mmCIF file with all atom_site columns, C-alpha atoms in Angstrom:
data_model
loop_
_atom_site.group_PDB
_atom_site.id
_atom_site.type_symbol
_atom_site.label_atom_id
_atom_site.label_alt_id
_atom_site.label_comp_id
_atom_site.label_asym_id
_atom_site.label_entity_id
_atom_site.label_seq_id
_atom_site.pdbx_PDB_ins_code
_atom_site.Cartn_x
_atom_site.Cartn_y
_atom_site.Cartn_z
_atom_site.occupancy
_atom_site.B_iso_or_equiv
_atom_site.pdbx_formal_charge
_atom_site.auth_seq_id
_atom_site.auth_comp_id
_atom_site.auth_asym_id
_atom_site.auth_atom_id
_atom_site.pdbx_PDB_model_num
ATOM 1   C CA . UNK A 1 1   ? 36.542 6.235   19.665  1.00 66.00 ? 1   UNK A CA 1
ATOM 2   C CA . UNK A 1 2   ? 33.665 8.918   19.166  1.00 67.00 ? 2   UNK A CA 1
ATOM 3   C CA . UNK A 1 3   ? 31.210 6.509   18.006  1.00 69.00 ? 3   UNK A CA 1
ATOM 4   C CA . UNK A 1 4   ? 31.932 4.068   21.040  1.00 73.00 ? 4   UNK A CA 1
ATOM 5   C CA . UNK A 1 5   ? 31.615 7.007   23.539  1.00 76.00 ? 5   UNK A CA 1
ATOM 6   C CA . UNK A 1 6   ? 28.218 7.854   22.023  1.00 73.00 ? 6   UNK A CA 1
ATOM 7   C CA . UNK A 1 7   ? 26.989 4.343   21.891  1.00 77.00 ? 7   UNK A CA 1
ATOM 8   C CA . UNK A 1 8   ? 28.151 3.099   25.292  1.00 77.00 ? 8   UNK A CA 1
ATOM 9   C CA . UNK A 1 9   ? 28.661 6.171   27.482  1.00 82.00 ? 9   UNK A CA 1
ATOM 10  C CA . UNK A 1 10  ? 26.532 9.208   26.486  1.00 76.00 ? 10  UNK A CA 1
ATOM 11  C CA . UNK A 1 11  ? 23.638 8.489   24.088  1.00 80.00 ? 11  UNK A CA 1
ATOM 12  C CA . UNK A 1 12  ? 23.159 4.924   24.239  1.00 84.00 ? 12  UNK A CA 1
ATOM 13  C CA . UNK A 1 13  ? 22.329 4.034   28.048  1.00 89.00 ? 13  UNK A CA 1
ATOM 14  C CA . UNK A 1 14  ? 19.981 7.094   27.990  1.00 90.00 ? 14  UNK A CA 1
ATOM 15  C CA . UNK A 1 15  ? 18.013 6.058   24.953  1.00 90.00 ? 15  UNK A CA 1
ATOM 16  C CA . UNK A 1 16  ? 17.723 2.487   26.320  1.00 93.00 ? 16  UNK A CA 1
ATOM 17  C CA . UNK A 1 17  ? 16.625 3.675   29.641  1.00 93.00 ? 17  UNK A CA 1
ATOM 18  C CA . UNK A 1 18  ? 13.820 5.811   27.996  1.00 94.00 ? 18  UNK A CA 1
ATOM 19  C CA . UNK A 1 19  ? 12.578 3.746   25.093  1.00 95.00 ? 19  UNK A CA 1
ATOM 20  C CA . UNK A 1 20  ? 13.386 0.006   26.485  1.00 96.00 ? 20  UNK A CA 1
ATOM 21  C CA . UNK A 1 21  ? 14.081 -1.312  23.095  1.00 97.00 ? 21  UNK A CA 1
ATOM 22  C CA . UNK A 1 22  ? 13.996 -5.020  22.458  1.00 98.00 ? 22  UNK A CA 1
ATOM 23  C CA . UNK A 1 23  ? 15.507 -7.154  19.895  1.00 98.00 ? 23  UNK A CA 1
ATOM 24  C CA . UNK A 1 24  ? 15.123 -10.504 18.229  1.00 98.00 ? 24  UNK A CA 1
ATOM 25  C CA . UNK A 1 25  ? 17.622 -12.532 16.103  1.00 97.00 ? 25  UNK A CA 1
ATOM 26  C CA . UNK A 1 26  ? 20.697 -10.670 17.329  1.00 96.00 ? 26  UNK A CA 1
ATOM 27  C CA . UNK A 1 27  ? 22.767 -13.677 16.661  1.00 97.00 ? 27  UNK A CA 1
ATOM 28  C CA . UNK A 1 28  ? 21.975 -13.320 12.906  1.00 98.00 ? 28  UNK A CA 1
ATOM 29  C CA . UNK A 1 29  ? 24.469 -10.392 12.875  1.00 97.00 ? 29  UNK A CA 1
ATOM 30  C CA . UNK A 1 30  ? 27.958 -12.047 11.977  1.00 96.00 ? 30  UNK A CA 1
ATOM 31  C CA . UNK A 1 31  ? 30.715 -11.285 14.466  1.00 95.00 ? 31  UNK A CA 1
ATOM 32  C CA . UNK A 1 32  ? 33.016 -10.273 11.966  1.00 96.00 ? 32  UNK A CA 1
ATOM 33  C CA . UNK A 1 33  ? 33.265 -9.745  8.210   1.00 97.00 ? 33  UNK A CA 1
ATOM 34  C CA . UNK A 1 34  ? 31.280 -7.416  5.977   1.00 98.00 ? 34  UNK A CA 1
ATOM 35  C CA . UNK A 1 35  ? 27.351 -7.578  5.509   1.00 98.00 ? 35  UNK A CA 1
ATOM 36  C CA . UNK A 1 36  ? 24.526 -5.334  4.468   1.00 97.00 ? 36  UNK A CA 1
ATOM 37  C CA . UNK A 1 37  ? 21.852 -4.965  6.969   1.00 97.00 ? 37  UNK A CA 1
ATOM 38  C CA . UNK A 1 38  ? 18.682 -4.184  4.727   1.00 97.00 ? 38  UNK A CA 1
ATOM 39  C CA . UNK A 1 39  ? 15.997 -2.737  6.988   1.00 96.00 ? 39  UNK A CA 1
ATOM 40  C CA . UNK A 1 40  ? 12.325 -1.260  6.434   1.00 97.00 ? 40  UNK A CA 1
ATOM 41  C CA . UNK A 1 41  ? 12.213 2.259   7.065   1.00 94.00 ? 41  UNK A CA 1
ATOM 42  C CA . UNK A 1 42  ? 9.459  3.781   9.192   1.00 96.00 ? 42  UNK A CA 1
ATOM 43  C CA . UNK A 1 43  ? 10.999 6.583   10.972  1.00 92.00 ? 43  UNK A CA 1
ATOM 44  C CA . UNK A 1 44  ? 14.157 8.747   11.148  1.00 86.00 ? 44  UNK A CA 1
ATOM 45  C CA . UNK A 1 45  ? 14.827 7.020   14.697  1.00 89.00 ? 45  UNK A CA 1
ATOM 46  C CA . UNK A 1 46  ? 15.411 3.843   12.708  1.00 91.00 ? 46  UNK A CA 1
ATOM 47  C CA . UNK A 1 47  ? 19.138 4.992   12.418  1.00 86.00 ? 47  UNK A CA 1
ATOM 48  C CA . UNK A 1 48  ? 19.298 5.416   16.092  1.00 86.00 ? 48  UNK A CA 1
ATOM 49  C CA . UNK A 1 49  ? 17.902 2.187   17.297  1.00 92.00 ? 49  UNK A CA 1
ATOM 50  C CA . UNK A 1 50  ? 19.244 -0.361  14.917  1.00 93.00 ? 50  UNK A CA 1
ATOM 51  C CA . UNK A 1 51  ? 22.934 0.465   15.423  1.00 90.00 ? 51  UNK A CA 1
ATOM 52  C CA . UNK A 1 52  ? 22.118 0.618   19.314  1.00 91.00 ? 52  UNK A CA 1
ATOM 53  C CA . UNK A 1 53  ? 20.885 -2.650  19.509  1.00 94.00 ? 53  UNK A CA 1
ATOM 54  C CA . UNK A 1 54  ? 23.596 -4.530  17.668  1.00 94.00 ? 54  UNK A CA 1
ATOM 55  C CA . UNK A 1 55  ? 27.203 -5.496  19.077  1.00 91.00 ? 55  UNK A CA 1
ATOM 56  C CA . UNK A 1 56  ? 29.221 -4.282  16.266  1.00 92.00 ? 56  UNK A CA 1
ATOM 57  C CA . UNK A 1 57  ? 29.598 -0.610  14.738  1.00 90.00 ? 57  UNK A CA 1
ATOM 58  C CA . UNK A 1 58  ? 27.826 -0.063  11.603  1.00 91.00 ? 58  UNK A CA 1
ATOM 59  C CA . UNK A 1 59  ? 27.426 2.696   9.002   1.00 89.00 ? 59  UNK A CA 1
ATOM 60  C CA . UNK A 1 60  ? 24.608 4.237   7.150   1.00 84.00 ? 60  UNK A CA 1
ATOM 61  C CA . UNK A 1 61  ? 24.683 6.451   4.062   1.00 76.00 ? 61  UNK A CA 1
ATOM 62  C CA . UNK A 1 62  ? 23.017 9.819   4.786   1.00 70.00 ? 62  UNK A CA 1
ATOM 63  C CA . UNK A 1 63  ? 22.626 12.810  2.598   1.00 64.00 ? 63  UNK A CA 1
ATOM 64  C CA . UNK A 1 64  ? 25.353 15.376  2.837   1.00 65.00 ? 64  UNK A CA 1
ATOM 65  C CA . UNK A 1 65  ? 22.816 18.150  3.846   1.00 63.00 ? 65  UNK A CA 1
ATOM 66  C CA . UNK A 1 66  ? 22.816 16.780  7.318   1.00 62.00 ? 66  UNK A CA 1
ATOM 67  C CA . UNK A 1 67  ? 26.532 17.427  7.633   1.00 67.00 ? 67  UNK A CA 1
ATOM 68  C CA . UNK A 1 68  ? 26.568 21.190  6.506   1.00 69.00 ? 68  UNK A CA 1
ATOM 69  C CA . UNK A 1 69  ? 23.967 22.946  8.593   1.00 69.00 ? 69  UNK A CA 1
ATOM 70  C CA . UNK A 1 70  ? 25.018 26.363  10.176  1.00 77.00 ? 70  UNK A CA 1
ATOM 71  C CA . UNK A 1 71  ? 24.744 27.145  13.922  1.00 80.00 ? 71  UNK A CA 1
ATOM 72  C CA . UNK A 1 72  ? 23.920 25.428  16.990  1.00 74.00 ? 72  UNK A CA 1
ATOM 73  C CA . UNK A 1 73  ? 21.244 23.158  15.407  1.00 65.00 ? 73  UNK A CA 1
ATOM 74  C CA . UNK A 1 74  ? 23.710 22.405  12.361  1.00 67.00 ? 74  UNK A CA 1
ATOM 75  C CA . UNK A 1 75  ? 26.417 21.642  14.945  1.00 73.00 ? 75  UNK A CA 1
ATOM 76  C CA . UNK A 1 76  ? 23.895 19.307  16.809  1.00 65.00 ? 76  UNK A CA 1
ATOM 77  C CA . UNK A 1 77  ? 22.954 17.451  13.765  1.00 64.00 ? 77  UNK A CA 1
ATOM 78  C CA . UNK A 1 78  ? 26.353 16.941  12.587  1.00 69.00 ? 78  UNK A CA 1
ATOM 79  C CA . UNK A 1 79  ? 27.379 15.346  15.902  1.00 70.00 ? 79  UNK A CA 1
ATOM 80  C CA . UNK A 1 80  ? 24.279 13.170  15.915  1.00 67.00 ? 80  UNK A CA 1
ATOM 81  C CA . UNK A 1 81  ? 25.005 11.965  12.405  1.00 67.00 ? 81  UNK A CA 1
ATOM 82  C CA . UNK A 1 82  ? 28.539 10.982  13.337  1.00 68.00 ? 82  UNK A CA 1
ATOM 83  C CA . UNK A 1 83  ? 27.500 9.552   16.761  1.00 67.00 ? 83  UNK A CA 1
ATOM 84  C CA . UNK A 1 84  ? 25.177 7.059   14.871  1.00 66.00 ? 84  UNK A CA 1
ATOM 85  C CA . UNK A 1 85  ? 27.633 6.095   12.327  1.00 69.00 ? 85  UNK A CA 1
ATOM 86  C CA . UNK A 1 86  ? 26.261 7.814   9.370   1.00 75.00 ? 86  UNK A CA 1
ATOM 87  C CA . UNK A 1 87  ? 28.522 8.751   6.296   1.00 75.00 ? 87  UNK A CA 1
ATOM 88  C CA . UNK A 1 88  ? 27.754 11.758  4.100   1.00 71.00 ? 88  UNK A CA 1
ATOM 89  C CA . UNK A 1 89  ? 26.974 11.330  0.370   1.00 68.00 ? 89  UNK A CA 1
ATOM 90  C CA . UNK A 1 90  ? 25.857 13.836  -2.255  1.00 63.00 ? 90  UNK A CA 1
ATOM 91  C CA . UNK A 1 91  ? 22.674 12.618  -3.515  1.00 55.00 ? 91  UNK A CA 1
ATOM 92  C CA . UNK A 1 92  ? 22.221 15.286  -6.198  1.00 54.00 ? 92  UNK A CA 1
ATOM 93  C CA . UNK A 1 93  ? 23.274 15.163  -9.810  1.00 47.00 ? 93  UNK A CA 1
ATOM 94  C CA . UNK A 1 94  ? 23.644 12.393  -12.253 1.00 51.00 ? 94  UNK A CA 1
ATOM 95  C CA . UNK A 1 95  ? 26.415 10.544  -10.598 1.00 60.00 ? 95  UNK A CA 1
ATOM 96  C CA . UNK A 1 96  ? 24.882 10.421  -7.027  1.00 61.00 ? 96  UNK A CA 1
ATOM 97  C CA . UNK A 1 97  ? 23.889 6.806   -7.347  1.00 69.00 ? 97  UNK A CA 1
ATOM 98  C CA . UNK A 1 98  ? 27.431 5.886   -8.474  1.00 77.00 ? 98  UNK A CA 1
ATOM 99  C CA . UNK A 1 99  ? 28.836 7.790   -5.504  1.00 75.00 ? 99  UNK A CA 1
ATOM 100 C CA . UNK A 1 100 ? 26.489 6.053   -3.079  1.00 79.00 ? 100 UNK A CA 1
ATOM 101 C CA . UNK A 1 101 ? 27.636 2.723   -4.374  1.00 85.00 ? 101 UNK A CA 1
ATOM 102 C CA . UNK A 1 102 ? 31.265 3.576   -4.081  1.00 87.00 ? 102 UNK A CA 1
ATOM 103 C CA . UNK A 1 103 ? 31.003 4.870   -0.619  1.00 86.00 ? 103 UNK A CA 1
ATOM 104 C CA . UNK A 1 104 ? 29.043 1.595   0.463   1.00 89.00 ? 104 UNK A CA 1
ATOM 105 C CA . UNK A 1 105 ? 31.558 -0.498  -1.102  1.00 93.00 ? 105 UNK A CA 1
ATOM 106 C CA . UNK A 1 106 ? 34.480 1.184   0.803   1.00 92.00 ? 106 UNK A CA 1
ATOM 107 C CA . UNK A 1 107 ? 32.456 0.455   3.906   1.00 93.00 ? 107 UNK A CA 1
ATOM 108 C CA . UNK A 1 108 ? 32.243 -3.249  2.995   1.00 96.00 ? 108 UNK A CA 1
ATOM 109 C CA . UNK A 1 109 ? 35.715 -3.463  1.708   1.00 96.00 ? 109 UNK A CA 1
ATOM 110 C CA . UNK A 1 110 ? 37.009 -2.748  5.380   1.00 95.00 ? 110 UNK A CA 1
ATOM 111 C CA . UNK A 1 111 ? 34.880 -5.663  6.456   1.00 97.00 ? 111 UNK A CA 1
ATOM 112 C CA . UNK A 1 112 ? 32.463 -3.578  8.163   1.00 95.00 ? 112 UNK A CA 1
ATOM 113 C CA . UNK A 1 113 ? 28.675 -3.621  8.476   1.00 96.00 ? 113 UNK A CA 1
ATOM 114 C CA . UNK A 1 114 ? 26.617 -1.239  6.402   1.00 95.00 ? 114 UNK A CA 1
ATOM 115 C CA . UNK A 1 115 ? 22.924 -0.306  6.771   1.00 93.00 ? 115 UNK A CA 1
ATOM 116 C CA . UNK A 1 116 ? 20.695 0.360   3.875   1.00 92.00 ? 116 UNK A CA 1
ATOM 117 C CA . UNK A 1 117 ? 17.055 1.119   3.329   1.00 92.00 ? 117 UNK A CA 1
ATOM 118 C CA . UNK A 1 118 ? 15.997 -0.497  0.157   1.00 92.00 ? 118 UNK A CA 1
ATOM 119 C CA . UNK A 1 119 ? 12.935 1.582   -0.119  1.00 93.00 ? 119 UNK A CA 1
ATOM 120 C CA . UNK A 1 120 ? 15.189 4.747   -0.594  1.00 87.00 ? 120 UNK A CA 1
ATOM 121 C CA . UNK A 1 121 ? 12.979 6.771   1.774   1.00 88.00 ? 121 UNK A CA 1
ATOM 122 C CA . UNK A 1 122 ? 10.508 6.408   4.727   1.00 91.00 ? 122 UNK A CA 1
ATOM 123 C CA . UNK A 1 123 ? 7.244  4.866   4.276   1.00 95.00 ? 123 UNK A CA 1
ATOM 124 C CA . UNK A 1 124 ? 4.566  7.453   4.415   1.00 94.00 ? 124 UNK A CA 1
ATOM 125 C CA . UNK A 1 125 ? 1.975  5.002   5.635   1.00 94.00 ? 125 UNK A CA 1
ATOM 126 C CA . UNK A 1 126 ? 3.389  2.096   7.341   1.00 94.00 ? 126 UNK A CA 1
ATOM 127 C CA . UNK A 1 127 ? 3.499  -0.184  4.238   1.00 96.00 ? 127 UNK A CA 1
ATOM 128 C CA . UNK A 1 128 ? 6.486  -1.812  2.809   1.00 97.00 ? 128 UNK A CA 1
ATOM 129 C CA . UNK A 1 129 ? 7.268  -0.671  -0.850  1.00 97.00 ? 129 UNK A CA 1
ATOM 130 C CA . UNK A 1 130 ? 9.293  -1.649  -3.753  1.00 97.00 ? 130 UNK A CA 1
ATOM 131 C CA . UNK A 1 131 ? 13.090 -1.950  -3.282  1.00 96.00 ? 131 UNK A CA 1
ATOM 132 C CA . UNK A 1 132 ? 15.488 0.016   -5.107  1.00 93.00 ? 132 UNK A CA 1
ATOM 133 C CA . UNK A 1 133 ? 18.113 -2.153  -6.960  1.00 93.00 ? 133 UNK A CA 1
ATOM 134 C CA . UNK A 1 134 ? 21.316 -0.299  -5.856  1.00 90.00 ? 134 UNK A CA 1
ATOM 135 C CA . UNK A 1 135 ? 21.224 -2.671  -2.570  1.00 92.00 ? 135 UNK A CA 1
ATOM 136 C CA . UNK A 1 136 ? 21.429 -5.755  -4.896  1.00 96.00 ? 136 UNK A CA 1
ATOM 137 C CA . UNK A 1 137 ? 24.366 -4.532  -7.066  1.00 94.00 ? 137 UNK A CA 1
ATOM 138 C CA . UNK A 1 138 ? 26.187 -3.412  -3.973  1.00 94.00 ? 138 UNK A CA 1
ATOM 139 C CA . UNK A 1 139 ? 25.796 -6.855  -2.390  1.00 97.00 ? 139 UNK A CA 1
ATOM 140 C CA . UNK A 1 140 ? 26.750 -8.657  -5.687  1.00 97.00 ? 140 UNK A CA 1
ATOM 141 C CA . UNK A 1 141 ? 29.791 -6.552  -6.246  1.00 96.00 ? 141 UNK A CA 1
ATOM 142 C CA . UNK A 1 142 ? 31.060 -6.907  -2.803  1.00 97.00 ? 142 UNK A CA 1
ATOM 143 C CA . UNK A 1 143 ? 30.167 -10.455 -2.340  1.00 97.00 ? 143 UNK A CA 1
ATOM 144 C CA . UNK A 1 144 ? 28.484 -10.178 0.929   1.00 98.00 ? 144 UNK A CA 1
ATOM 145 C CA . UNK A 1 145 ? 25.405 -11.476 2.616   1.00 98.00 ? 145 UNK A CA 1
ATOM 146 C CA . UNK A 1 146 ? 22.292 -9.461  3.244   1.00 98.00 ? 146 UNK A CA 1
ATOM 147 C CA . UNK A 1 147 ? 20.529 -9.556  6.449   1.00 98.00 ? 147 UNK A CA 1
ATOM 148 C CA . UNK A 1 148 ? 16.925 -8.458  6.545   1.00 98.00 ? 148 UNK A CA 1
ATOM 149 C CA . UNK A 1 149 ? 16.015 -6.129  9.397   1.00 98.00 ? 149 UNK A CA 1
ATOM 150 C CA . UNK A 1 150 ? 12.546 -5.209  10.563  1.00 98.00 ? 150 UNK A CA 1
ATOM 151 C CA . UNK A 1 151 ? 11.977 -1.995  12.766  1.00 97.00 ? 151 UNK A CA 1
ATOM 152 C CA . UNK A 1 152 ? 8.921  -2.161  14.818  1.00 97.00 ? 152 UNK A CA 1
ATOM 153 C CA . UNK A 1 153 ? 6.685  0.833   16.053  1.00 96.00 ? 153 UNK A CA 1
ATOM 154 C CA . UNK A 1 154 ? 9.523  3.467   15.340  1.00 96.00 ? 154 UNK A CA 1
ATOM 155 C CA . UNK A 1 155 ? 6.831  5.402   13.413  1.00 96.00 ? 155 UNK A CA 1
ATOM 156 C CA . UNK A 1 156 ? 4.480  5.288   16.407  1.00 95.00 ? 156 UNK A CA 1
ATOM 157 C CA . UNK A 1 157 ? 7.206  7.147   18.705  1.00 95.00 ? 157 UNK A CA 1
ATOM 158 C CA . UNK A 1 158 ? 8.528  9.376   15.994  1.00 93.00 ? 158 UNK A CA 1
ATOM 159 C CA . UNK A 1 159 ? 6.130  9.637   12.668  1.00 91.00 ? 159 UNK A CA 1
ATOM 160 C CA . UNK A 1 160 ? 7.349  11.699  9.778   1.00 87.00 ? 160 UNK A CA 1
ATOM 161 C CA . UNK A 1 161 ? 6.986  15.274  10.549  1.00 86.00 ? 161 UNK A CA 1
ATOM 162 C CA . UNK A 1 162 ? 7.617  15.087  14.326  1.00 86.00 ? 162 UNK A CA 1
ATOM 163 C CA . UNK A 1 163 ? 10.889 16.273  15.585  1.00 80.00 ? 163 UNK A CA 1
ATOM 164 C CA . UNK A 1 164 ? 10.953 15.042  19.182  1.00 85.00 ? 164 UNK A CA 1
ATOM 165 C CA . UNK A 1 165 ? 9.806  11.308  19.843  1.00 89.00 ? 165 UNK A CA 1
ATOM 166 C CA . UNK A 1 166 ? 7.192  10.212  21.984  1.00 93.00 ? 166 UNK A CA 1
ATOM 167 C CA . UNK A 1 167 ? 8.029  7.896   24.813  1.00 94.00 ? 167 UNK A CA 1
ATOM 168 C CA . UNK A 1 168 ? 7.265  4.300   23.959  1.00 94.00 ? 168 UNK A CA 1
ATOM 169 C CA . UNK A 1 169 ? 8.784  0.921   23.187  1.00 96.00 ? 169 UNK A CA 1
ATOM 170 C CA . UNK A 1 170 ? 10.271 0.029   19.831  1.00 97.00 ? 170 UNK A CA 1
ATOM 171 C CA . UNK A 1 171 ? 11.667 -3.295  18.646  1.00 97.00 ? 171 UNK A CA 1
ATOM 172 C CA . UNK A 1 172 ? 14.166 -4.658  16.006  1.00 98.00 ? 172 UNK A CA 1
ATOM 173 C CA . UNK A 1 173 ? 13.725 -8.034  14.413  1.00 98.00 ? 173 UNK A CA 1
ATOM 174 C CA . UNK A 1 174 ? 16.774 -9.385  12.572  1.00 98.00 ? 174 UNK A CA 1
ATOM 175 C CA . UNK A 1 175 ? 16.243 -12.231 10.271  1.00 98.00 ? 175 UNK A CA 1
ATOM 176 C CA . UNK A 1 176 ? 18.601 -15.093 8.725   1.00 98.00 ? 176 UNK A CA 1
ATOM 177 C CA . UNK A 1 177 ? 21.434 -13.827 6.316   1.00 98.00 ? 177 UNK A CA 1
ATOM 178 C CA . UNK A 1 178 ? 20.446 -14.066 2.584   1.00 98.00 ? 178 UNK A CA 1
ATOM 179 C CA . UNK A 1 179 ? 23.149 -15.677 0.208   1.00 98.00 ? 179 UNK A CA 1
ATOM 180 C CA . UNK A 1 180 ? 23.360 -14.263 -3.343  1.00 98.00 ? 180 UNK A CA 1
ATOM 181 C CA . UNK A 1 181 ? 26.780 -15.974 -4.332  1.00 96.00 ? 181 UNK A CA 1
ATOM 182 C CA . UNK A 1 182 ? 24.872 -17.883 -6.980  1.00 96.00 ? 182 UNK A CA 1
ATOM 183 C CA . UNK A 1 183 ? 24.630 -14.599 -8.866  1.00 97.00 ? 183 UNK A CA 1
ATOM 184 C CA . UNK A 1 184 ? 28.366 -13.723 -8.758  1.00 93.00 ? 184 UNK A CA 1
ATOM 185 C CA . UNK A 1 185 ? 29.693 -11.799 -11.535 1.00 93.00 ? 185 UNK A CA 1
ATOM 186 C CA . UNK A 1 186 ? 26.099 -10.753 -12.729 1.00 96.00 ? 186 UNK A CA 1
ATOM 187 C CA . UNK A 1 187 ? 25.925 -7.217  -11.106 1.00 94.00 ? 187 UNK A CA 1
ATOM 188 C CA . UNK A 1 188 ? 25.587 -5.851  -14.500 1.00 94.00 ? 188 UNK A CA 1
ATOM 189 C CA . UNK A 1 189 ? 22.420 -7.709  -15.353 1.00 97.00 ? 189 UNK A CA 1
ATOM 190 C CA . UNK A 1 190 ? 19.438 -5.489  -14.528 1.00 95.00 ? 190 UNK A CA 1
ATOM 191 C CA . UNK A 1 191 ? 16.979 -8.495  -14.420 1.00 97.00 ? 191 UNK A CA 1
ATOM 192 C CA . UNK A 1 192 ? 19.370 -10.112 -11.841 1.00 97.00 ? 192 UNK A CA 1
ATOM 193 C CA . UNK A 1 193 ? 19.384 -7.060  -9.748  1.00 97.00 ? 193 UNK A CA 1
ATOM 194 C CA . UNK A 1 194 ? 15.530 -6.753  -9.703  1.00 97.00 ? 194 UNK A CA 1
ATOM 195 C CA . UNK A 1 195 ? 15.250 -10.327 -8.967  1.00 97.00 ? 195 UNK A CA 1
ATOM 196 C CA . UNK A 1 196 ? 17.764 -10.049 -5.841  1.00 98.00 ? 196 UNK A CA 1
ATOM 197 C CA . UNK A 1 197 ? 16.048 -7.023  -4.651  1.00 97.00 ? 197 UNK A CA 1
ATOM 198 C CA . UNK A 1 198 ? 12.581 -8.600  -4.923  1.00 98.00 ? 198 UNK A CA 1
ATOM 199 C CA . UNK A 1 199 ? 14.007 -11.415 -2.883  1.00 98.00 ? 199 UNK A CA 1
ATOM 200 C CA . UNK A 1 200 ? 15.035 -9.233  -0.197  1.00 98.00 ? 200 UNK A CA 1
ATOM 201 C CA . UNK A 1 201 ? 11.779 -7.595  0.095   1.00 98.00 ? 201 UNK A CA 1
ATOM 202 C CA . UNK A 1 202 ? 9.728  -10.796 0.274   1.00 98.00 ? 202 UNK A CA 1
ATOM 203 C CA . UNK A 1 203 ? 12.098 -11.566 3.076   1.00 98.00 ? 203 UNK A CA 1
ATOM 204 C CA . UNK A 1 204 ? 11.447 -8.230  4.857   1.00 98.00 ? 204 UNK A CA 1
ATOM 205 C CA . UNK A 1 205 ? 7.681  -8.570  4.178   1.00 97.00 ? 205 UNK A CA 1
ATOM 206 C CA . UNK A 1 206 ? 7.660  -12.256 5.701   1.00 97.00 ? 206 UNK A CA 1
ATOM 207 C CA . UNK A 1 207 ? 9.732  -11.206 8.723   1.00 97.00 ? 207 UNK A CA 1
ATOM 208 C CA . UNK A 1 208 ? 7.765  -8.155  9.592   1.00 96.00 ? 208 UNK A CA 1
ATOM 209 C CA . UNK A 1 209 ? 4.314  -8.968  8.053   1.00 94.00 ? 209 UNK A CA 1
ATOM 210 C CA . UNK A 1 210 ? 3.868  -5.457  6.626   1.00 95.00 ? 210 UNK A CA 1
ATOM 211 C CA . UNK A 1 211 ? 1.462  -4.980  3.923   1.00 96.00 ? 211 UNK A CA 1
ATOM 212 C CA . UNK A 1 212 ? 3.563  -4.868  0.668   1.00 96.00 ? 212 UNK A CA 1
ATOM 213 C CA . UNK A 1 213 ? 2.667  -2.454  -2.428  1.00 96.00 ? 213 UNK A CA 1
ATOM 214 C CA . UNK A 1 214 ? 4.613  -3.010  -5.417  1.00 95.00 ? 214 UNK A CA 1
ATOM 215 C CA . UNK A 1 215 ? 5.335  0.780   -6.110  1.00 96.00 ? 215 UNK A CA 1
ATOM 216 C CA . UNK A 1 216 ? 8.209  2.983   -5.031  1.00 95.00 ? 216 UNK A CA 1
ATOM 217 C CA . UNK A 1 217 ? 7.596  4.985   -1.622  1.00 93.00 ? 217 UNK A CA 1
ATOM 218 C CA . UNK A 1 218 ? 8.750  8.025   -3.340  1.00 90.00 ? 218 UNK A CA 1
ATOM 219 C CA . UNK A 1 219 ? 5.897  7.749   -5.880  1.00 93.00 ? 219 UNK A CA 1
ATOM 220 C CA . UNK A 1 220 ? 3.228  7.442   -3.246  1.00 93.00 ? 220 UNK A CA 1
ATOM 221 C CA . UNK A 1 221 ? 4.731  10.458  -1.490  1.00 89.00 ? 221 UNK A CA 1
ATOM 222 C CA . UNK A 1 222 ? 4.747  12.531  -4.516  1.00 89.00 ? 222 UNK A CA 1
ATOM 223 C CA . UNK A 1 223 ? 1.043  11.603  -5.148  1.00 87.00 ? 223 UNK A CA 1
ATOM 224 C CA . UNK A 1 224 ? -0.023 12.816  -1.551  1.00 81.00 ? 224 UNK A CA 1
ATOM 225 C CA . UNK A 1 225 ? -1.693 16.146  -1.163  1.00 76.00 ? 225 UNK A CA 1
ATOM 226 C CA . UNK A 1 226 ? 0.703  18.839  0.283   1.00 63.00 ? 226 UNK A CA 1
ATOM 227 C CA . UNK A 1 227 ? 0.051  19.784  3.843   1.00 52.00 ? 227 UNK A CA 1
ATOM 228 C CA . UNK A 1 228 ? -1.782 22.982  4.137   1.00 46.00 ? 228 UNK A CA 1
ATOM 229 C CA . UNK A 1 229 ? 0.156  26.006  5.091   1.00 42.00 ? 229 UNK A CA 1
ATOM 230 C CA . UNK A 1 230 ? 0.213  26.886  9.004   1.00 40.00 ? 230 UNK A CA 1
#
């Protein structure tokens, strides 16, 4: 009920009125049944506009820190995360990846939609980077299709480091579902997982025509010089 109120009564209409988001390929999201929506990741606002522009509820996996803040700001962040369907997970420690996998499988096991950013973090410069194989493992274990999604210009209105978005139009492009049933039972093969992941990234690159760099986005971020202190 809370998700529905935020999407259709409180937050959704206001965001649509201000940013006038557009969408192509909405019909590629199945009307029922589990599926993974694999999206490029340009901005924190991706997690606002993608759920807003599709008809079914969906969930994202988000780090638990967003749900534990103190004071008014912590409360507002927590409410925002819940309103956009995000689920807290612990990304620290050796078992963090397994926890993320199990949480995602629970969502898919209910027949729901799960949003994943295969790059693992926001692109630091607008390029599309190498995908993490956890997405492939989840898709094969849950026996669900993967739907490629491209977010357009969300980094223009809200680039990394900006807390208040600029007013501007953003878009969502949804591609046709990818079927990996031919790899059923092979989720333990790391070469298969890499092949599936790369196929998903190729589909994203073709759909959005982003420049692709076959390195992890986190690696690129770590190589960047630190911002000077104010």
